[in-house]
Amino acid sequence: MLKSEIIGELENWYAENKRPLPWRSNPEPYRVWLAEIVFQQTRIQQGMGHYLRILERFPNVEALAQAHEDEVLKLWEGLGYYSRGRNLLKAAKIISTLGEFPTSATEWQKLPGVGPYTSAAISSVVNNEKIALVDGNVSRVLARVFLIDDDIRSSKTQKELQHLAQKIIDQTDQPGNINQALMELGALICSPKKPKCPVCPINNHCELLLHKEDPNKFPYKSPPPPKTQRDFHWLWASESNYLLLKKRNESDIWQGLFELPSLQNPKKKYPAAKIIHKGTHILSHQRIQYYIWDIKKWESIPQEFKAFALNEELPALPRPLQKFFEN
DNA sequence: GTCCGGAAGT
DNA sequence: ACTTCCGGAC
């Protein structure tokens, strides 16, 4: 059932069609690790600018290990999932202390921010380890090629896909290339919508095509949990020439980023306050209505806040605030 | 409005 | 095993 020609087709297709990405031409552990962290949950186009800026500012793990978290988060600003940036720094300090990079997926996975996917991706590419990875692209490719109609979100299905992927990787002496080929195929050909089946290198092995099924219906994904709704009321005093910002520390979104002072009901303390900007910010799990109030003048300066001149570089801000202060 | 994508906390 | 963490493309 698992035809070996598939491997050869994938190897050839990948050699001819892979995108020329910076860590592919020079797959040092540092560059591959950084790429895998930046591009978790992130499209290449969206994260490439961030990746290049981080690599330029911190050309190696020793340079990164000495960074301050605020600077890493500033470089991460706008990418989302900020625990990736915080864990990147933690892991850099660990690697720097060890004096060398891990050399197996098991060792890589001990680092913060490195899970099953990332450890397999790095070790198969850097160390030629025969270890399979299953990311969103690979899930979709395998579900279509092998006509798997189970819920792609369930951990049971993910386990089965992991097993299936490992059977493929066991048959190749180029695990890094086959892992990347499956991901690249999912990104370039076997896309979520309108897959380019006519030019797919393994279309004659694809169960979905052989059964004349509709690719848009695979894989099946159960609906996500409902979003929680919340409001943010941020305060800004137009008559002062600085901004008050405080680091977000709680176990909540945007941890480590800075934000304006907030009040549940600004009108109570500042009856003359006016909303100068409002918007909706959507996360996968929250729907945020946010309001920025002009209170003209501070009644009293909240102690825990730091003042930043408006013309100096601001620390990392949540995306809605970053967009607001861009203008 | 719709969809997409890994790790960690619990 | 389930929930919480982001932002952008379409």
Short mmCIF file of C-alpha atoms (C1' of nucleotides) in Angstrom, two decimals:
data_model
loop_
_atom_site.label_atom_id
_atom_site.label_comp_id
_atom_site.label_asym_id
_atom_site.label_seq_id
_atom_site.Cartn_x
_atom_site.Cartn_y
_atom_site.Cartn_z
CA MET A 1 0.00 0.00 0.00
CA LEU A 2 2.93 2.32 0.59
CA LYS A 3 4.52 2.39 -2.82
CA SER A 4 8.21 3.18 -2.85
CA GLU A 5 7.88 5.19 -6.08
CA ILE A 6 6.28 7.93 -4.02
CA ILE A 7 9.61 8.56 -2.31
CA GLY A 8 11.49 8.91 -5.57
CA GLU A 9 8.88 11.23 -7.06
CA LEU A 10 9.02 13.42 -3.97
CA GLU A 11 12.83 13.56 -3.98
CA ASN A 12 12.92 14.59 -7.64
CA TRP A 13 10.10 17.08 -7.34
CA TYR A 14 11.67 18.68 -4.26
CA ALA A 15 15.10 18.96 -5.88
CA GLU A 16 13.52 20.78 -8.83
CA ASN A 17 10.86 22.88 -7.10
CA LYS A 18 11.95 23.80 -3.58
CA ARG A 19 11.90 27.49 -2.77
CA PRO A 20 15.37 29.01 -2.28
CA LEU A 21 15.09 29.79 1.44
CA PRO A 22 18.07 31.17 3.41
CA TRP A 23 18.43 28.20 5.77
CA ARG A 24 18.29 25.73 2.88
CA SER A 25 21.39 27.07 1.13
CA ASN A 26 23.25 27.12 4.46
CA PRO A 27 21.63 24.67 6.89
CA GLU A 28 23.63 25.45 10.04
CA PRO A 29 21.83 24.30 13.21
CA TYR A 30 21.34 27.89 14.39
CA ARG A 31 19.75 29.05 11.14
CA VAL A 32 17.52 25.95 10.87
CA TRP A 33 16.43 26.13 14.51
CA LEU A 34 15.64 29.85 14.23
CA ALA A 35 13.68 29.22 11.02
CA GLU A 36 11.62 26.43 12.58
CA ILE A 37 10.70 28.62 15.57
CA VAL A 38 9.86 31.71 13.48
CA PHE A 39 7.84 29.72 10.95
CA GLN A 40 5.78 27.74 13.45
CA GLN A 41 2.19 28.78 12.77
CA THR A 42 3.50 31.36 10.35
CA ARG A 43 3.59 31.60 6.58
CA ILE A 44 6.96 32.11 4.89
CA GLN A 45 5.95 35.45 3.41
CA GLN A 46 4.67 36.71 6.74
CA GLY A 47 7.74 35.77 8.77
CA MET A 48 10.64 36.26 6.34
CA GLY A 49 11.30 39.89 7.28
CA HIS A 50 11.36 39.00 10.97
CA TYR A 51 13.63 35.99 10.33
CA LEU A 52 16.17 38.04 8.39
CA ARG A 53 16.18 40.88 10.94
CA ILE A 54 16.70 38.47 13.85
CA LEU A 55 19.48 36.66 11.98
CA GLU A 56 21.20 39.95 11.17
CA ARG A 57 20.97 41.27 14.73
CA PHE A 58 21.95 37.91 16.28
CA PRO A 59 24.14 36.08 13.73
CA ASN A 60 24.83 33.17 16.09
CA VAL A 61 23.51 31.57 19.24
CA GLU A 62 26.09 33.27 21.49
CA ALA A 63 24.93 36.71 20.35
CA LEU A 64 21.31 35.74 20.91
CA ALA A 65 22.05 34.27 24.35
CA GLN A 66 23.27 37.68 25.55
CA ALA A 67 20.17 39.55 24.40
CA HIS A 68 17.62 41.20 26.65
CA GLU A 69 14.12 39.75 26.38
CA ASP A 70 12.66 43.15 25.49
CA GLU A 71 14.87 43.35 22.40
CA VAL A 72 13.94 39.85 21.28
CA LEU A 73 10.25 40.68 21.71
CA LYS A 74 10.72 43.93 19.79
CA LEU A 75 12.16 41.90 16.90
CA TRP A 76 9.26 39.47 17.30
CA GLU A 77 6.68 42.29 17.33
CA GLY A 78 3.78 41.57 14.98
CA LEU A 79 4.57 37.86 14.55
CA GLY A 80 2.24 36.62 17.27
CA TYR A 81 2.61 33.72 19.70
CA TYR A 82 5.16 35.66 21.70
CA SER A 83 6.09 32.67 23.87
CA ARG A 84 8.09 31.57 20.83
CA GLY A 85 10.32 34.62 21.19
CA ARG A 86 10.63 34.25 24.96
CA ASN A 87 11.46 30.54 24.63
CA LEU A 88 13.91 31.25 21.81
CA LEU A 89 15.98 33.35 24.20
CA LYS A 90 15.73 30.77 27.01
CA ALA A 91 16.86 28.02 24.64
CA ALA A 92 19.75 30.15 23.33
CA LYS A 93 21.05 30.56 26.88
CA ILE A 94 20.83 26.80 27.43
CA ILE A 95 22.61 25.98 24.15
CA SER A 96 25.25 28.59 24.89
CA THR A 97 25.90 27.05 28.30
CA LEU A 98 26.03 23.54 26.83
CA GLY A 99 28.58 24.80 24.33
CA GLU A 100 27.06 22.88 21.43
CA PHE A 101 23.77 22.22 19.68
CA PRO A 102 21.81 19.03 20.37
CA THR A 103 22.44 16.26 17.82
CA SER A 104 19.20 14.25 18.01
CA ALA A 105 15.50 15.03 18.00
CA THR A 106 15.19 13.71 21.55
CA GLU A 107 17.84 16.17 22.73
CA TRP A 108 16.41 19.07 20.72
CA GLN A 109 13.00 18.51 22.26
CA LYS A 110 14.37 19.19 25.73
CA LEU A 111 14.78 22.86 24.76
CA PRO A 112 11.93 25.27 25.53
CA GLY A 113 9.78 25.97 22.49
CA VAL A 114 10.94 22.82 20.69
CA GLY A 115 8.23 20.17 20.46
CA PRO A 116 7.69 17.04 18.38
CA TYR A 117 7.42 18.86 15.07
CA THR A 118 10.35 21.24 15.50
CA SER A 119 12.73 18.64 16.92
CA ALA A 120 12.06 16.30 13.99
CA ALA A 121 12.36 19.09 11.45
CA ILE A 122 15.72 20.27 12.77
CA SER A 123 17.26 16.86 13.38
CA SER A 124 16.18 15.35 10.05
CA VAL A 125 17.69 18.29 8.17
CA VAL A 126 20.77 19.04 10.27
CA ASN A 127 21.62 15.55 11.49
CA ASN A 128 20.08 13.40 8.76
CA GLU A 129 18.09 11.60 11.45
CA LYS A 130 15.31 9.33 10.18
CA ILE A 131 12.54 10.97 12.13
CA ALA A 132 9.18 11.96 10.65
CA LEU A 133 7.37 15.21 11.24
CA VAL A 134 3.69 16.02 10.93
CA ASP A 135 2.74 19.66 10.57
CA GLY A 136 -0.41 21.17 9.08
CA ASN A 137 0.85 20.74 5.53
CA VAL A 138 1.91 17.12 6.01
CA SER A 139 -1.41 16.29 7.72
CA ARG A 140 -3.31 17.59 4.75
CA VAL A 141 -1.11 15.83 2.17
CA LEU A 142 -1.31 12.49 3.96
CA ALA A 143 -5.07 12.77 4.61
CA ARG A 144 -5.62 13.28 0.89
CA VAL A 145 -3.10 10.81 -0.49
CA PHE A 146 -4.33 8.06 1.84
CA LEU A 147 -7.96 9.22 1.93
CA ILE A 148 -8.17 9.56 5.69
CA ASP A 149 -11.55 10.97 6.68
CA ASP A 150 -11.04 11.12 10.47
CA ASP A 151 -11.09 14.48 12.22
CA ILE A 152 -7.67 16.01 11.58
CA ARG A 153 -7.83 17.88 14.89
CA SER A 154 -8.15 14.82 17.09
CA SER A 155 -5.02 13.56 18.81
CA LYS A 156 -5.87 10.02 17.72
CA THR A 157 -5.73 11.02 14.05
CA GLN A 158 -2.51 12.95 14.60
CA LYS A 159 -0.96 9.84 16.16
CA GLU A 160 -1.96 7.77 13.13
CA LEU A 161 -0.54 10.36 10.76
CA GLN A 162 2.70 10.45 12.75
CA HIS A 163 2.93 6.66 12.41
CA LEU A 164 2.22 6.80 8.68
CA ALA A 165 4.78 9.55 8.13
CA GLN A 166 7.40 7.55 10.03
CA LYS A 167 6.81 4.56 7.74
CA ILE A 168 7.60 6.82 4.79
CA ILE A 169 10.70 8.33 6.38
CA ASP A 170 11.97 4.87 7.34
CA GLN A 171 12.20 4.08 3.60
CA THR A 172 14.46 6.96 2.60
CA ASP A 173 18.07 7.87 3.13
CA GLN A 174 17.16 11.56 2.71
CA PRO A 175 14.83 12.15 5.69
CA GLY A 176 15.40 15.90 5.71
CA ASN A 177 14.52 16.20 2.03
CA ILE A 178 11.42 14.01 2.23
CA ASN A 179 10.15 15.82 5.32
CA GLN A 180 10.65 19.15 3.58
CA ALA A 181 9.23 17.79 0.32
CA LEU A 182 5.96 16.81 2.02
CA MET A 183 5.69 20.26 3.63
CA GLU A 184 6.64 22.04 0.42
CA LEU A 185 4.10 19.97 -1.51
CA GLY A 186 1.42 21.01 0.99
CA ALA A 187 2.43 24.66 0.67
CA LEU A 188 2.84 24.85 -3.12
CA ILE A 189 0.64 22.13 -4.67
CA CYS A 190 -1.59 20.35 -2.15
CA SER A 191 -2.89 23.63 -0.77
CA PRO A 192 -5.98 23.84 1.48
CA LYS A 193 -8.07 25.37 -1.28
CA LYS A 194 -7.82 24.74 -5.02
CA PRO A 195 -4.95 22.24 -4.90
CA LYS A 196 -3.02 21.94 -8.16
CA CYS A 197 -3.62 18.20 -8.60
CA PRO A 198 -2.81 18.16 -12.36
CA VAL A 199 0.80 19.14 -11.66
CA CYS A 200 1.24 17.11 -8.46
CA PRO A 201 4.23 14.75 -8.64
CA ILE A 202 2.33 11.99 -6.83
CA ASN A 203 -1.12 12.46 -8.36
CA ASN A 204 -1.08 8.94 -9.79
CA HIS A 205 -0.63 7.58 -6.24
CA CYS A 206 -3.29 9.75 -4.62
CA GLU A 207 -6.23 7.78 -3.23
CA LEU A 208 -8.37 10.89 -3.21
CA LEU A 209 -7.95 11.35 -6.97
CA LEU A 210 -8.31 7.62 -7.66
CA HIS A 211 -11.66 7.70 -5.83
CA LYS A 212 -12.65 10.95 -7.55
CA GLU A 213 -13.23 12.67 -4.23
CA ASP A 214 -13.34 16.46 -3.84
CA PRO A 215 -9.97 17.70 -2.49
CA ASN A 216 -11.69 20.68 -0.86
CA LYS A 217 -13.49 18.26 1.49
CA PHE A 218 -10.23 16.79 2.81
CA PRO A 219 -9.03 16.72 5.45
CA TYR A 220 -12.12 16.87 7.63
CA LYS A 221 -11.66 19.33 10.46
CA SER A 222 -14.11 19.66 13.33
CA PRO A 223 -15.23 23.20 14.12
CA PRO A 224 -13.03 25.16 16.57
CA PRO A 225 -14.31 26.13 20.03
CA PRO A 226 -16.23 29.41 20.17
CA LYS A 227 -14.31 32.66 20.69
CA THR A 228 -14.54 34.50 23.99
CA GLN A 229 -15.45 38.15 23.75
CA ARG A 230 -13.60 40.88 25.66
CA ASP A 231 -13.06 44.64 25.71
CA PHE A 232 -9.89 46.71 26.14
CA HIS A 233 -10.08 50.38 27.13
CA TRP A 234 -6.65 51.98 26.69
CA LEU A 235 -5.86 55.51 27.89
CA TRP A 236 -3.70 58.06 26.13
CA ALA A 237 -3.15 61.65 27.31
CA SER A 238 -2.78 63.93 24.29
CA GLU A 239 -1.54 66.86 26.37
CA SER A 240 1.56 65.05 27.60
CA ASN A 241 4.51 64.53 25.27
CA TYR A 242 5.21 61.02 26.41
CA LEU A 243 3.46 57.68 26.50
CA LEU A 244 2.84 55.65 29.62
CA LEU A 245 3.40 51.94 29.03
CA LYS A 246 3.47 48.88 31.25
CA LYS A 247 4.72 45.38 30.57
CA ARG A 248 2.00 42.75 30.44
CA ASN A 249 2.99 39.96 32.83
CA GLU A 250 -0.14 38.06 33.70
CA SER A 251 -0.90 34.67 32.26
CA ASP A 252 -2.81 36.28 29.45
CA ILE A 253 -2.30 37.23 25.83
CA TRP A 254 0.64 39.44 24.74
CA GLN A 255 2.77 38.42 27.72
CA GLY A 256 5.96 40.50 27.88
CA LEU A 257 4.64 43.15 25.50
CA PHE A 258 3.86 46.71 26.62
CA GLU A 259 0.48 48.41 26.71
CA LEU A 260 -1.18 51.67 27.65
CA PRO A 261 -2.87 52.11 31.04
CA SER A 262 -6.37 50.70 30.99
CA LEU A 263 -9.57 51.19 32.93
CA GLN A 264 -12.80 49.22 32.85
CA ASN A 265 -14.82 52.40 32.53
CA PRO A 266 -12.71 55.49 31.63
CA LYS A 267 -15.75 57.80 31.73
CA LYS A 268 -16.00 57.34 35.49
CA LYS A 269 -12.59 58.81 36.28
CA TYR A 270 -12.30 61.02 33.17
CA PRO A 271 -15.79 62.36 32.36
CA ALA A 272 -14.40 64.39 29.44
CA ALA A 273 -12.59 61.42 27.87
CA LYS A 274 -13.23 60.81 24.20
CA ILE A 275 -12.77 57.67 22.13
CA ILE A 276 -10.26 58.60 19.44
CA HIS A 277 -9.83 55.16 17.96
CA LYS A 278 -11.67 51.87 18.12
CA GLY A 279 -11.43 48.55 16.40
CA THR A 280 -11.90 44.82 16.53
CA HIS A 281 -8.94 42.52 16.87
CA ILE A 282 -9.56 38.85 16.17
CA LEU A 283 -7.45 36.05 17.58
CA SER A 284 -8.16 32.36 17.02
CA HIS A 285 -9.72 32.13 20.46
CA GLN A 286 -10.76 35.69 21.38
CA ARG A 287 -12.71 38.49 19.80
CA ILE A 288 -11.40 41.77 21.19
CA GLN A 289 -13.16 45.11 20.93
CA TYR A 290 -10.65 47.80 21.77
CA TYR A 291 -11.04 51.51 22.42
CA ILE A 292 -8.34 54.14 22.74
CA TRP A 293 -9.45 57.08 24.88
CA ASP A 294 -7.97 60.54 24.86
CA ILE A 295 -8.08 61.78 28.46
CA LYS A 296 -6.14 65.01 27.64
CA LYS A 297 -4.30 65.06 30.95
CA TRP A 298 -3.35 62.56 33.64
CA GLU A 299 -5.22 62.97 36.89
CA SER A 300 -2.47 61.00 38.63
CA ILE A 301 0.35 59.01 37.11
CA PRO A 302 -0.12 55.28 37.66
CA GLN A 303 3.08 54.22 39.44
CA GLU A 304 3.92 51.01 37.68
CA PHE A 305 4.03 52.67 34.29
CA LYS A 306 7.14 53.81 32.44
CA ALA A 307 7.23 56.94 30.31
CA PHE A 308 8.36 56.73 26.68
CA ALA A 309 8.93 59.72 24.43
CA LEU A 310 6.71 59.47 21.39
CA ASN A 311 9.62 60.04 19.01
CA GLU A 312 11.88 57.35 20.47
CA GLU A 313 11.61 53.68 19.56
CA LEU A 314 8.80 52.10 21.52
CA PRO A 315 9.03 48.63 23.06
CA ALA A 316 7.10 45.73 21.55
CA LEU A 317 3.37 46.47 21.49
CA PRO A 318 0.33 44.29 20.79
CA ARG A 319 -0.62 44.48 17.11
CA PRO A 320 -3.61 46.85 17.57
CA LEU A 321 -1.48 49.36 19.48
CA GLN A 322 1.45 48.92 17.10
CA LYS A 323 -0.85 49.79 14.20
CA PHE A 324 -2.28 52.76 16.07
CA PHE A 325 1.13 54.31 16.81
CA GLU A 326 2.42 53.67 13.28
CA ASN A 327 0.29 56.61 12.19
"C1'" DG B 1 -16.87 37.27 7.59
"C1'" DT B 2 -13.62 32.53 6.18
"C1'" DC B 3 -9.38 29.92 6.61
"C1'" DC B 4 -4.45 28.59 8.04
"C1'" DG B 5 -0.75 26.77 11.49
"C1'" DG B 6 2.87 23.87 16.94
"C1'" DA B 7 4.01 24.15 21.90
"C1'" DA B 8 2.89 24.45 26.58
"C1'" DG B 9 -0.18 24.72 30.50
"C1'" DT B 10 -3.60 22.32 32.97
"C1'" DA C 1 -7.04 15.07 26.24
"C1'" DC C 2 -8.38 19.66 26.16
"C1'" DT C 3 -7.40 24.66 26.21
"C1'" DT C 4 -4.67 28.66 25.49
"C1'" DC C 5 -1.55 31.14 23.20
"C1'" DC C 6 -1.44 35.38 17.45
"C1'" DG C 7 -1.75 37.58 13.02
"C1'" DG C 8 -2.63 37.93 8.16
"C1'" DA C 9 -4.46 36.18 3.51
"C1'" DC C 10 -8.55 35.67 1.18
#
